[in-house]
Coordinates of C-alpha atoms and ligand atoms in Angstrom, one line a residue:
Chain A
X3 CA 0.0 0.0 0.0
X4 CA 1.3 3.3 -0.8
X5 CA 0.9 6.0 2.1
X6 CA -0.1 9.0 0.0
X7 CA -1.4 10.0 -3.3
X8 CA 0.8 9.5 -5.8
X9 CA 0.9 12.2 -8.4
X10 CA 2.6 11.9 -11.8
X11 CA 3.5 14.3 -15.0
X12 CA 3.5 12.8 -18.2
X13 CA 4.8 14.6 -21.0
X14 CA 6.9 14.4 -24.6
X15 CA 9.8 16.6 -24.6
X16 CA 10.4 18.1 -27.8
X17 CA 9.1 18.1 -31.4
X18 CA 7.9 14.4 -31.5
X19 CA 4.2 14.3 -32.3
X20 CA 3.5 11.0 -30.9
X21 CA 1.3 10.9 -28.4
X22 CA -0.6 7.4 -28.4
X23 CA 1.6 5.7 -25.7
X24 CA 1.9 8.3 -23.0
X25 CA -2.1 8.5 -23.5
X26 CA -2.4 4.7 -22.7
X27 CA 0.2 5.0 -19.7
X28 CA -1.7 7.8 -18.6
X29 CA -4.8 5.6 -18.1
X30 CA -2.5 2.6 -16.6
X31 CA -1.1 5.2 -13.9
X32 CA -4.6 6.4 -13.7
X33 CA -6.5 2.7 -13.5
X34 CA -4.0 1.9 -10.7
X35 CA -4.9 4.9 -8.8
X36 CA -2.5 7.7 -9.0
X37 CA -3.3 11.9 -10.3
X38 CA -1.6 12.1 -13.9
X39 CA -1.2 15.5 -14.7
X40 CA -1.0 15.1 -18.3
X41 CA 1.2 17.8 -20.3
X42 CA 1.1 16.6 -23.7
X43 CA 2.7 17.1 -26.5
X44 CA 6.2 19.7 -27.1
X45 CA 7.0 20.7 -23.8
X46 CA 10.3 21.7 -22.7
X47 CA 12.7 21.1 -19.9
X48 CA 11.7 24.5 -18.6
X49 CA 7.8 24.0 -18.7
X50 CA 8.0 20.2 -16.9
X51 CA 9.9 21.8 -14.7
X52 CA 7.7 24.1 -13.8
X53 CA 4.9 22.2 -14.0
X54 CA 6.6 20.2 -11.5
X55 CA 7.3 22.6 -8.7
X56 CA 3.9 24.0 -9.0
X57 CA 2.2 20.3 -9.5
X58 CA 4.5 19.0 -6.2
X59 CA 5.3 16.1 -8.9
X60 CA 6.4 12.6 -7.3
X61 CA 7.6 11.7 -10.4
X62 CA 8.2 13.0 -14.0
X63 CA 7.6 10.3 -16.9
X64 CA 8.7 11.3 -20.6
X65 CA 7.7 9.7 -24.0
X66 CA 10.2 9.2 -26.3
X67 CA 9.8 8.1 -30.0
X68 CA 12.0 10.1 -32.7
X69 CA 15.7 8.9 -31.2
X70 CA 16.3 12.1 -29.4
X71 CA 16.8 10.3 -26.2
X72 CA 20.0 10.1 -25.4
X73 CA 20.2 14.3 -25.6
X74 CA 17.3 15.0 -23.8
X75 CA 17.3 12.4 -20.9
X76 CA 20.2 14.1 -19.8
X77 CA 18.9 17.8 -20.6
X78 CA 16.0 16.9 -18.7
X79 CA 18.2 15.3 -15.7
X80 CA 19.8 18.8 -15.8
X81 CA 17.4 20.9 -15.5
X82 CA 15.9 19.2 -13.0
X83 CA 18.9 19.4 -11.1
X84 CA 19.5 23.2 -11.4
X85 CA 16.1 23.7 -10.0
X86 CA 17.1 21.6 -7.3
X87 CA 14.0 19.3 -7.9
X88 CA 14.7 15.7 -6.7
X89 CA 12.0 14.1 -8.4
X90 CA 12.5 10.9 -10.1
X91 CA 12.4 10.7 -14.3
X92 CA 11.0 7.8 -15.8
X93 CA 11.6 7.4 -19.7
X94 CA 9.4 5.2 -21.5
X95 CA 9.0 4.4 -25.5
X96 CA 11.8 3.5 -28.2
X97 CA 15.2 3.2 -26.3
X98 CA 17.3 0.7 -27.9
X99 CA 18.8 -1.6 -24.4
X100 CA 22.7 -0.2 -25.1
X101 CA 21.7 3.2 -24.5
X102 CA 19.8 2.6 -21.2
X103 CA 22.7 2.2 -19.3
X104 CA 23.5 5.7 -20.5
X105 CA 20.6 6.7 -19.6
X106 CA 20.5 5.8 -16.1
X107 CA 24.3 6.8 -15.5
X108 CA 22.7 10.4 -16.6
X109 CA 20.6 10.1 -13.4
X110 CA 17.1 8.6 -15.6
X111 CA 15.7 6.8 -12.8
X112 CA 14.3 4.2 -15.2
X113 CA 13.5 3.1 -18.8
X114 CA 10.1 1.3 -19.9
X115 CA 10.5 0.1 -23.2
X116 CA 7.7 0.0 -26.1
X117 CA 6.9 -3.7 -24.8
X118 CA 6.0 -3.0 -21.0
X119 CA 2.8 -4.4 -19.5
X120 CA 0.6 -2.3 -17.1
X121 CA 2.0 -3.9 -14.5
X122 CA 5.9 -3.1 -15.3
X123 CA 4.7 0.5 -16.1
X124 CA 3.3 0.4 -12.6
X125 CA 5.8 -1.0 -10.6
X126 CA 8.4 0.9 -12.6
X127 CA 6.7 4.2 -11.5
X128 CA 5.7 3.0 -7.8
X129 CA 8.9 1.8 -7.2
X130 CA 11.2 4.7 -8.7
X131 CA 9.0 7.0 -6.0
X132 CA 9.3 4.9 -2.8
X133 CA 13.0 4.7 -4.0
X134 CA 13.2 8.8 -3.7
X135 CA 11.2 8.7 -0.5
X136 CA 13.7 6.6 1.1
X137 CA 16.5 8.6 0.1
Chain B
X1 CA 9.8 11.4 3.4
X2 CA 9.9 14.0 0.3
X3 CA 7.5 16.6 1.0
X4 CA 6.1 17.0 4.7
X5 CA 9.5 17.1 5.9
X6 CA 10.5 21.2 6.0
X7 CA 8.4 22.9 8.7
X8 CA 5.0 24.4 7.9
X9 CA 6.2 27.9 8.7
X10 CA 9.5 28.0 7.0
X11 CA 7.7 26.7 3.8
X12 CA 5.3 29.7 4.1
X13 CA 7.9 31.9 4.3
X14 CA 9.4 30.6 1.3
X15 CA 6.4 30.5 -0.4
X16 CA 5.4 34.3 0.3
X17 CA 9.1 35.3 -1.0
X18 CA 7.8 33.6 -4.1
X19 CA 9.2 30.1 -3.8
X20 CA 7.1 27.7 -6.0
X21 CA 8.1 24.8 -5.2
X22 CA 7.4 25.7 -1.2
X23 CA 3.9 26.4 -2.5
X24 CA 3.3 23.6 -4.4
X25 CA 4.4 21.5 -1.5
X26 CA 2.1 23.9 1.2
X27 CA -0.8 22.8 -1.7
X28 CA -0.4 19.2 -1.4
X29 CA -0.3 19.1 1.9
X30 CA -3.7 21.3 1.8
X31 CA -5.1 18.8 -0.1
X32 CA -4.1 15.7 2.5
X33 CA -6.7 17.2 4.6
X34 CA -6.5 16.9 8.8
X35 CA -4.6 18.9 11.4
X36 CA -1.5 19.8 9.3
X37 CA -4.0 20.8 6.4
X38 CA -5.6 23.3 8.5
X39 CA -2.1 24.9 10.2
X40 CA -1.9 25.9 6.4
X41 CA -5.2 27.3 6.1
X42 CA -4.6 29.0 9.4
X43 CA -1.3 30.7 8.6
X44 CA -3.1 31.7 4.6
X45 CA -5.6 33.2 6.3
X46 CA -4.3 35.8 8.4
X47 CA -2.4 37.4 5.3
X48 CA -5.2 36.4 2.7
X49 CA -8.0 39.3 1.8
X50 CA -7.0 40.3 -1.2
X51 CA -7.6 38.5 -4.5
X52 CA -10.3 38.7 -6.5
X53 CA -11.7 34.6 -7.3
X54 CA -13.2 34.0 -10.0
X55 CA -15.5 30.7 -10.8
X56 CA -15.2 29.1 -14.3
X57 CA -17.9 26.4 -14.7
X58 CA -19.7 24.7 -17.3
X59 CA -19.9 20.9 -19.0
X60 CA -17.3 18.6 -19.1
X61 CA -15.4 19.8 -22.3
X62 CA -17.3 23.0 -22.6
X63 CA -13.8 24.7 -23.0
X64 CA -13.6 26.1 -19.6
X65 CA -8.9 25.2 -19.5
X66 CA -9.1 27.0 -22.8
X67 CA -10.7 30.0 -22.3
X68 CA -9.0 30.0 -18.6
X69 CA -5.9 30.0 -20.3
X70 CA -6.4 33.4 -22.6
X71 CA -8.2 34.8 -19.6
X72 CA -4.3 33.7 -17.8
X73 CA -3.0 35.5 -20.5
X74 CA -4.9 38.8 -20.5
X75 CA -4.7 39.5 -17.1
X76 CA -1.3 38.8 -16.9
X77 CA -0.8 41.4 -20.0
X78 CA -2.1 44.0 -17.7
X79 CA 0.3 43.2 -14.6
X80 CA -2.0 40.6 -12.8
X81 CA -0.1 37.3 -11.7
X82 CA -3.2 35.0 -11.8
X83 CA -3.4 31.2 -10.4
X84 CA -5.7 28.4 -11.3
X85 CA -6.7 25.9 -9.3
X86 CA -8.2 22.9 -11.9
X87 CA -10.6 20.4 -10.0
X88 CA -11.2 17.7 -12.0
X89 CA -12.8 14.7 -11.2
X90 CA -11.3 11.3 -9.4
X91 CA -12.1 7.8 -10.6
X92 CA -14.3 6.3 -8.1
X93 CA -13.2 3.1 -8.9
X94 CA -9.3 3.3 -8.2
X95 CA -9.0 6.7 -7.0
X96 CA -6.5 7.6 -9.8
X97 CA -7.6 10.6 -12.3
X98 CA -5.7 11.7 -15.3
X99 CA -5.6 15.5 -14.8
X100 CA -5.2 17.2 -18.4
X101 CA -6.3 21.3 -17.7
X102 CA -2.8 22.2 -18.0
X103 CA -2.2 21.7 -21.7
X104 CA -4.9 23.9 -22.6
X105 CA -3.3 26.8 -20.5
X106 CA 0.5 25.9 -20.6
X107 CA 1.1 28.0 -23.8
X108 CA 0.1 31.2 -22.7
X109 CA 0.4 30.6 -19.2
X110 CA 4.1 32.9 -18.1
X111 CA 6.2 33.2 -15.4
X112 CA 3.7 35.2 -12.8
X113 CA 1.1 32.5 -13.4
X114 CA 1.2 29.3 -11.1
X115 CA -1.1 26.3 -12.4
X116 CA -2.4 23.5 -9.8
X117 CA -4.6 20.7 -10.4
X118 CA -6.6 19.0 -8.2
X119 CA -8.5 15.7 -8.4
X120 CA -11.5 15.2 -6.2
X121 CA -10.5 12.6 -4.3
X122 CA -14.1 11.1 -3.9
X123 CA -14.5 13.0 -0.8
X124 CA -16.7 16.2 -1.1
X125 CA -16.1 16.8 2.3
X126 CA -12.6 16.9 1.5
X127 CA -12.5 19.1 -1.4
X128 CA -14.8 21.5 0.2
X129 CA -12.2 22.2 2.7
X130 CA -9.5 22.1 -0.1
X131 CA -10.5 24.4 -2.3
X132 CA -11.0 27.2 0.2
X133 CA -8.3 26.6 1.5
X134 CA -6.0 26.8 -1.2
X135 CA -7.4 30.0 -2.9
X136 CA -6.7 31.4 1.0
X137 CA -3.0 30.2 0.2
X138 CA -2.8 32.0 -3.7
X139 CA -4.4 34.8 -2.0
X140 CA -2.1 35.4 0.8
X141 CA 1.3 34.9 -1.3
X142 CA 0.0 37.6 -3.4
X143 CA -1.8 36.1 -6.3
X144 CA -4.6 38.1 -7.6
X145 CA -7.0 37.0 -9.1
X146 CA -7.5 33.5 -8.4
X147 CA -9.4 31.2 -11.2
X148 CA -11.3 28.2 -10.2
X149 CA -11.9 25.9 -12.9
X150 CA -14.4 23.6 -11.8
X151 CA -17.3 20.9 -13.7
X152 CA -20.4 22.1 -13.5
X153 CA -21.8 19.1 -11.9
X154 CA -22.3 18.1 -8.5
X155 CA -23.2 19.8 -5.8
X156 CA -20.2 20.7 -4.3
X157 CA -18.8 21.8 -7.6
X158 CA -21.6 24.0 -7.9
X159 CA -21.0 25.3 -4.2
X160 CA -17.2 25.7 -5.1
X161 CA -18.5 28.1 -8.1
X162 CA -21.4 29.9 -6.1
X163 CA -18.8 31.0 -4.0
X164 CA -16.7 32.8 -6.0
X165 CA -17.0 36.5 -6.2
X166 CA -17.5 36.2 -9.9
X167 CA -18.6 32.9 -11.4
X168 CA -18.4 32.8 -15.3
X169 CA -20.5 30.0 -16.8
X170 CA -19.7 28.5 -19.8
X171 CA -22.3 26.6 -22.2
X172 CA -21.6 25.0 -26.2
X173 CA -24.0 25.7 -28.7
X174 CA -26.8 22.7 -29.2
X175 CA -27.8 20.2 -27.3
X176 CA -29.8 22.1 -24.8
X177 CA -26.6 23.1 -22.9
X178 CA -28.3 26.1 -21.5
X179 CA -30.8 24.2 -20.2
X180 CA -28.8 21.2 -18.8
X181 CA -26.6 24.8 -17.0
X182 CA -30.4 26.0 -15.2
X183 CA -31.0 22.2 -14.4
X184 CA -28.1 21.7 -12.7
X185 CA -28.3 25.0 -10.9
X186 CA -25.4 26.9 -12.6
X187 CA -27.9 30.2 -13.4
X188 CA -28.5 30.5 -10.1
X189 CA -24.6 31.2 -9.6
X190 CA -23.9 32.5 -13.4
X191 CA -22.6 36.2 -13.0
X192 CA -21.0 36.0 -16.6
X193 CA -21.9 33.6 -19.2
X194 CA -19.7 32.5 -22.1
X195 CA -21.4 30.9 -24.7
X196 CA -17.9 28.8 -25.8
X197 CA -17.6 27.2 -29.2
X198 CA -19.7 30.3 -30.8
X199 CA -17.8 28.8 -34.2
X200 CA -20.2 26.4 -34.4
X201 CA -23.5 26.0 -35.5
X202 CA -26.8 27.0 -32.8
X203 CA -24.4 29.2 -31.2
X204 CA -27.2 31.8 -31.3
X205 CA -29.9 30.0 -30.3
X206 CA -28.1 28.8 -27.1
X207 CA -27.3 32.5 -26.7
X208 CA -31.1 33.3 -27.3
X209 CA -32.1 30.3 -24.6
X210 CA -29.8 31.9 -21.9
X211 CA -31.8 35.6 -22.7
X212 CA -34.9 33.7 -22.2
X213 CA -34.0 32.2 -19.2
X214 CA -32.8 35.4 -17.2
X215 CA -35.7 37.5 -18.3
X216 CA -37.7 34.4 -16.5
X217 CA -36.2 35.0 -13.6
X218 CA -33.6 32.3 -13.5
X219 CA -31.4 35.0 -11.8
X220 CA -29.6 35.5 -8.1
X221 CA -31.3 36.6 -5.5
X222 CA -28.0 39.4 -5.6
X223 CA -29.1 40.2 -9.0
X224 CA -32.8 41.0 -8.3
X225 CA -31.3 43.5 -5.4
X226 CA -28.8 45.1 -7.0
X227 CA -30.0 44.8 -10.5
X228 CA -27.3 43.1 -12.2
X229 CA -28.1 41.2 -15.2
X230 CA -25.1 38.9 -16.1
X231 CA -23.9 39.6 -19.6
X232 CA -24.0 36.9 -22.3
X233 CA -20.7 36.6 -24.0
X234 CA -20.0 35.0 -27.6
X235 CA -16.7 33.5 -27.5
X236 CA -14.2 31.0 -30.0
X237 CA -11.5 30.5 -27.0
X238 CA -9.6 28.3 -29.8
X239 CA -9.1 31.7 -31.6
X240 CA -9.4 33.8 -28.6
X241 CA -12.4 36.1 -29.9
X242 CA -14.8 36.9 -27.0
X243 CA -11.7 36.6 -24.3
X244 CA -11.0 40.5 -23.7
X245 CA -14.8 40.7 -23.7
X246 CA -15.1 38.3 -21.0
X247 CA -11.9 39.4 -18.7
X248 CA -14.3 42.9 -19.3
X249 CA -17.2 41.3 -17.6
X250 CA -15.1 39.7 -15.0
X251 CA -13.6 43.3 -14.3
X252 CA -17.0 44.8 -14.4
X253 CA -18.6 42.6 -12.0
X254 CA -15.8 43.3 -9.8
X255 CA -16.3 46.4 -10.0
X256 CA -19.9 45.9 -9.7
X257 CA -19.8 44.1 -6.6
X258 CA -17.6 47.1 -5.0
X259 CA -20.2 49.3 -5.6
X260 CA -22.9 48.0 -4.9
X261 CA -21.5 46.1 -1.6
X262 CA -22.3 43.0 -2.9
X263 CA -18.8 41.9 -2.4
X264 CA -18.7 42.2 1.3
X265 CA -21.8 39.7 1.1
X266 CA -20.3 37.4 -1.2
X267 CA -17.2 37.4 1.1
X268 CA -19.4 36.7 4.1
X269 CA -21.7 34.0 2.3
X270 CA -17.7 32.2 1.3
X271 CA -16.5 32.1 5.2
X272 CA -19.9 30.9 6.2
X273 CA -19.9 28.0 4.6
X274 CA -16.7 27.4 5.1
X275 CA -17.6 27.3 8.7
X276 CA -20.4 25.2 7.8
X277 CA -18.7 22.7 5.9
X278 CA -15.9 22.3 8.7
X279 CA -18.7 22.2 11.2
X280 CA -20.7 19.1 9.5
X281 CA -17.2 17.5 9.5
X282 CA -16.5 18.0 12.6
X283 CA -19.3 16.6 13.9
X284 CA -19.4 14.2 11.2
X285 CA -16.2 12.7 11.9
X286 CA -17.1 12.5 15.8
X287 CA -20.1 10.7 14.8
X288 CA -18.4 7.5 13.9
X289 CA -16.1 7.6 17.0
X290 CA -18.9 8.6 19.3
X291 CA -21.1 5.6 18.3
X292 CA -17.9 3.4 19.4
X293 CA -18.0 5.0 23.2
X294 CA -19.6 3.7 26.0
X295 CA -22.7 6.4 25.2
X296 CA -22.7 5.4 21.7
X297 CA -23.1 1.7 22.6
X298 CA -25.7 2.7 25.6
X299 CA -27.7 4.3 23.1
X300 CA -27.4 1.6 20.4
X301 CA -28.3 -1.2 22.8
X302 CA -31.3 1.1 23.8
X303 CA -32.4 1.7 20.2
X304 CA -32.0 -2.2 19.5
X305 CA -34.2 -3.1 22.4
X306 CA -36.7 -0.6 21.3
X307 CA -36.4 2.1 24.4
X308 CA -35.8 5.1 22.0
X309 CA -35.9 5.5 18.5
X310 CA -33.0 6.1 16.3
X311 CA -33.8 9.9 16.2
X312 CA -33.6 9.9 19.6
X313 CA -30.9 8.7 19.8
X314 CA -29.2 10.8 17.6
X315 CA -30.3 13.9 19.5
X316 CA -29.0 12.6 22.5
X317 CA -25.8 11.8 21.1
X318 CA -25.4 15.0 19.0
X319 CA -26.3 16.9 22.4
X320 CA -23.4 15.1 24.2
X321 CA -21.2 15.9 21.4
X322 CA -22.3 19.6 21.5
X323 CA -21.7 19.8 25.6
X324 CA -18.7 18.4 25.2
Ligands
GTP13 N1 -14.4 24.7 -32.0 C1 -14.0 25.1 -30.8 N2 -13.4 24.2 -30.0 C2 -13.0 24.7 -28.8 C3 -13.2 26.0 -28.3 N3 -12.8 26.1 -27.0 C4 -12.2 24.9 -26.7 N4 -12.4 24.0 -27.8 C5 -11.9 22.6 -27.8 O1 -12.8 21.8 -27.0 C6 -12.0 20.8 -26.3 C7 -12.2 20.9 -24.8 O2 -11.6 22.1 -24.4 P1 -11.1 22.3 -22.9 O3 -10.7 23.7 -22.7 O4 -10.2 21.2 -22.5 O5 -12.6 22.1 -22.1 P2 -12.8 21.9 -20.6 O6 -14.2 22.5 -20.4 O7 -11.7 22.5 -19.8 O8 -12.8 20.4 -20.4 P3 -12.8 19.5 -19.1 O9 -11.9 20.2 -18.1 O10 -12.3 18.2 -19.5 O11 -14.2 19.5 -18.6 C8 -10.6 21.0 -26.8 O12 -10.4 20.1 -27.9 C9 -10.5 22.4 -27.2 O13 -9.6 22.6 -28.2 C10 -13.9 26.9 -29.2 O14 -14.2 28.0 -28.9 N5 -14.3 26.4 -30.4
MG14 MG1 -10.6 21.6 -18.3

């Protein structure tokens, strides 16, 4: 059982104009009862941020589908960082496995690939919060 | 833990020097509800007074994010620093809610705006005490005005929007939205409408249903007094036509209820059932532990064996709880 409400931004960083799997991982996160605050499509790293701070996000989870991944993983790691947000960024969509461990090393707290059920996208989520918490 | 962890008052100092993030924390914590919850409230309202709060309502769709976000947009082209507080509903199932205002204000929405959404939580109770208390919070770290964008359903929802100072309701051309609006009581609260969507077809009958209506009567008790008659407002929030009319309107009605003294009422009519709702809580809350107490047990065994009746046994509960 979690002890509080978990609240969630979902957003695509960027130009990429795909939007059906952050829609479905929206309902999953929503179906297994947490607050999605849905951002949509071409945010940037300044906009989730804010949205973050003013949302007091648990956890940030981006879509990723045109390859741009491995540049803004880390740009959004960054910025998170300069704003002195501690909040836990979970990349989900077309990351090829090499480039997860780059990922990660850039401080993405995890990767869902295109194939993850609803309950890896869960426990994915779920556990990179309670992972912050106990920090 | 993340959140709860800095102290109440050094967050509210933080957030009154401008600090987001220290208010976006001070709002979640608003929104758990109990003792902590109203330490916030408390602390907001000694420095809150001053914002102007403004009720968007209407149907589920209606366009209510979209037009909040050029009204955002407006006001902060004429030096206001406006927050929104989005309520949208929870899943009564699993509790979850996707929350999806935001992308409908995000492009215009600046630097001096803060955007906050809130899911229902399935508790009215809870969100009456919520909502107040958060516009109390905007309020006091300076915001002005506040926007409350809130589905015109439910009876709390239309409570939320009744107690703005200005509530702007918006209907869609067709399908009898104007009339679904009077059912579910929003006329009663309208002080602006916005007929949204005015692009597409019936957009003047809808328009001509609303005349109707308030020359009927369908109007506030304020209005009748002070002879206000809420202004119908055309608007294509996609494009942005009708928005500077309606910030207008809101601006008017402020100024309106200044005159007139209307807005000391309003402000009055807010608190009180504030009051109210904290009150049935109260005494909600110590209903359920009362039953488990020695009295409540007395006076369930007496009920059982047919002694009293359940109402009286609710009185003499409720007047034990009151002497207490
Ligand atoms: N044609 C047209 N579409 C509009 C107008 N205003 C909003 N929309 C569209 O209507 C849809 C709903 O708009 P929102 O602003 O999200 O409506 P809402 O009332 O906030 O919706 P909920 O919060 O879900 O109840 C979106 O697709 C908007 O782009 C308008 O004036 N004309
Ligand atoms: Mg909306």
């Amino acid at each position: 059982m979690r002890n509080r409400q978990y609240r969630v931004i979902l957003a695509k960083l960027g130009l990429d104009g795909h939007d059906r799997g952050i829609k479905v991982v929206a309902r999953i996160l929503r179906d297994a009862g947490m607050e999605v605050i849905y951002l949509g499509l071409r945010q940037t790293t300044g906009s989730i941020v804010a949205a973050a701070e003013e949302e007091d996000a648990d956890a940030i989870g981006l879509s990723m589908h045109n390859a741009g991944h491995l540049t803004l993983g880390p740009k959004m790691t960054d910025a998170l960082q300069e704003a002195g947000l501690d909040i836990p960024l979970v990349i989900g969509g077309i990351v090829p496995d090499e480039d997860v461990e780059e990922l990660i090393n850039s401080g993405v707290a995890a990767v869902l690939g295109p194939g993850a059920s609803a309950e890896e996208v869960v426990s994915t989520v779920s556990a990179a919060i309670s992972a912050r918490d106990q920090a | 833990m993340n959140s709860s962890q800095e102290p109440i008052p050094q967050l509210f100092k933080s957030a009154l020097s401008g600090e987001r993030r220290s208010l976006g924390k001070l709002l979640t914590i608003i929104e758990r509800g109990g003792e902590t919850a109203d330490t916030v409230a408390g602390l907001a309202h000694q420095k809150a007074g001053s914002a102007h709060v403004v009720g968007v309502t209407g149907a589920p769709g209606s366009g209510k994010s979209t037009l909040t976000g050029r009204l955002i947009d407006l006001f902060s082209k004429t030096g206001y620093k406006t927050a929104v507080l989005a309520v949208d509903p929870s899943s009564p199932l699993t509790g979850g809610a996707i929350l999806g205002d935001r992308i409908r204000m995000d492009d215009l929405a600046g630097e001096d705006c803060f955007i906050r959404s809130m899911a229902t939580r399935g508790h009215s109770g809870g969100l009456a005490l919520a909502v107040p208390a958060a516009i109390q919070i905007f309020d006091a770290v300076g915001y002005n005005p506040v926007i409350i964008e809130t589905v015109g359903v439910g009876q709390v929802e239309v409570d939320v929007a009744g107690t703005a100072d200005t509530t702007v309701v918006v209907v869609t051309p067709g399908m009898g939205d104007a009339v679904q609006a009077n059912k579910a009581g929003l006329l009663e609260v309208a002080d602006i409408f916005v007929v949204n969507k005015a692009d597409r077809p019936g957009a003047n009958d809808a328009r001509r249903d609303l005349e109707l209506m308030l020359d009927l009567g369908h109007v506030s008790g304020l209005e009748e007094k002070t002879g206000y008659r809420p202004p119908i407002i055309m608007a294509n929030s996609l494009e942005g036509t009708g928005s500077e009319e309606t910030l207008k309107a809101i601006k008017g009605h402020a100024e309106h209820l200044k005159k007139s003294g209307s807005i000391k009422i309003r402000q009055k009519q807010r608190i009180l059932m504030e009051i109210q709702n904290r009150i049935e809580i109260l005494i909600g809350s110590n209903a359920k532990e009362v039953l488990e107490t020695d009295l409540g047990i007395a006076n369930i065994e007496a009920v059982l064996n047919r002694v009293i009746s359940p109402a009286e046994a609710a009185k003499l509960i409720v007047n034990s709880i009151l002497n207490d």
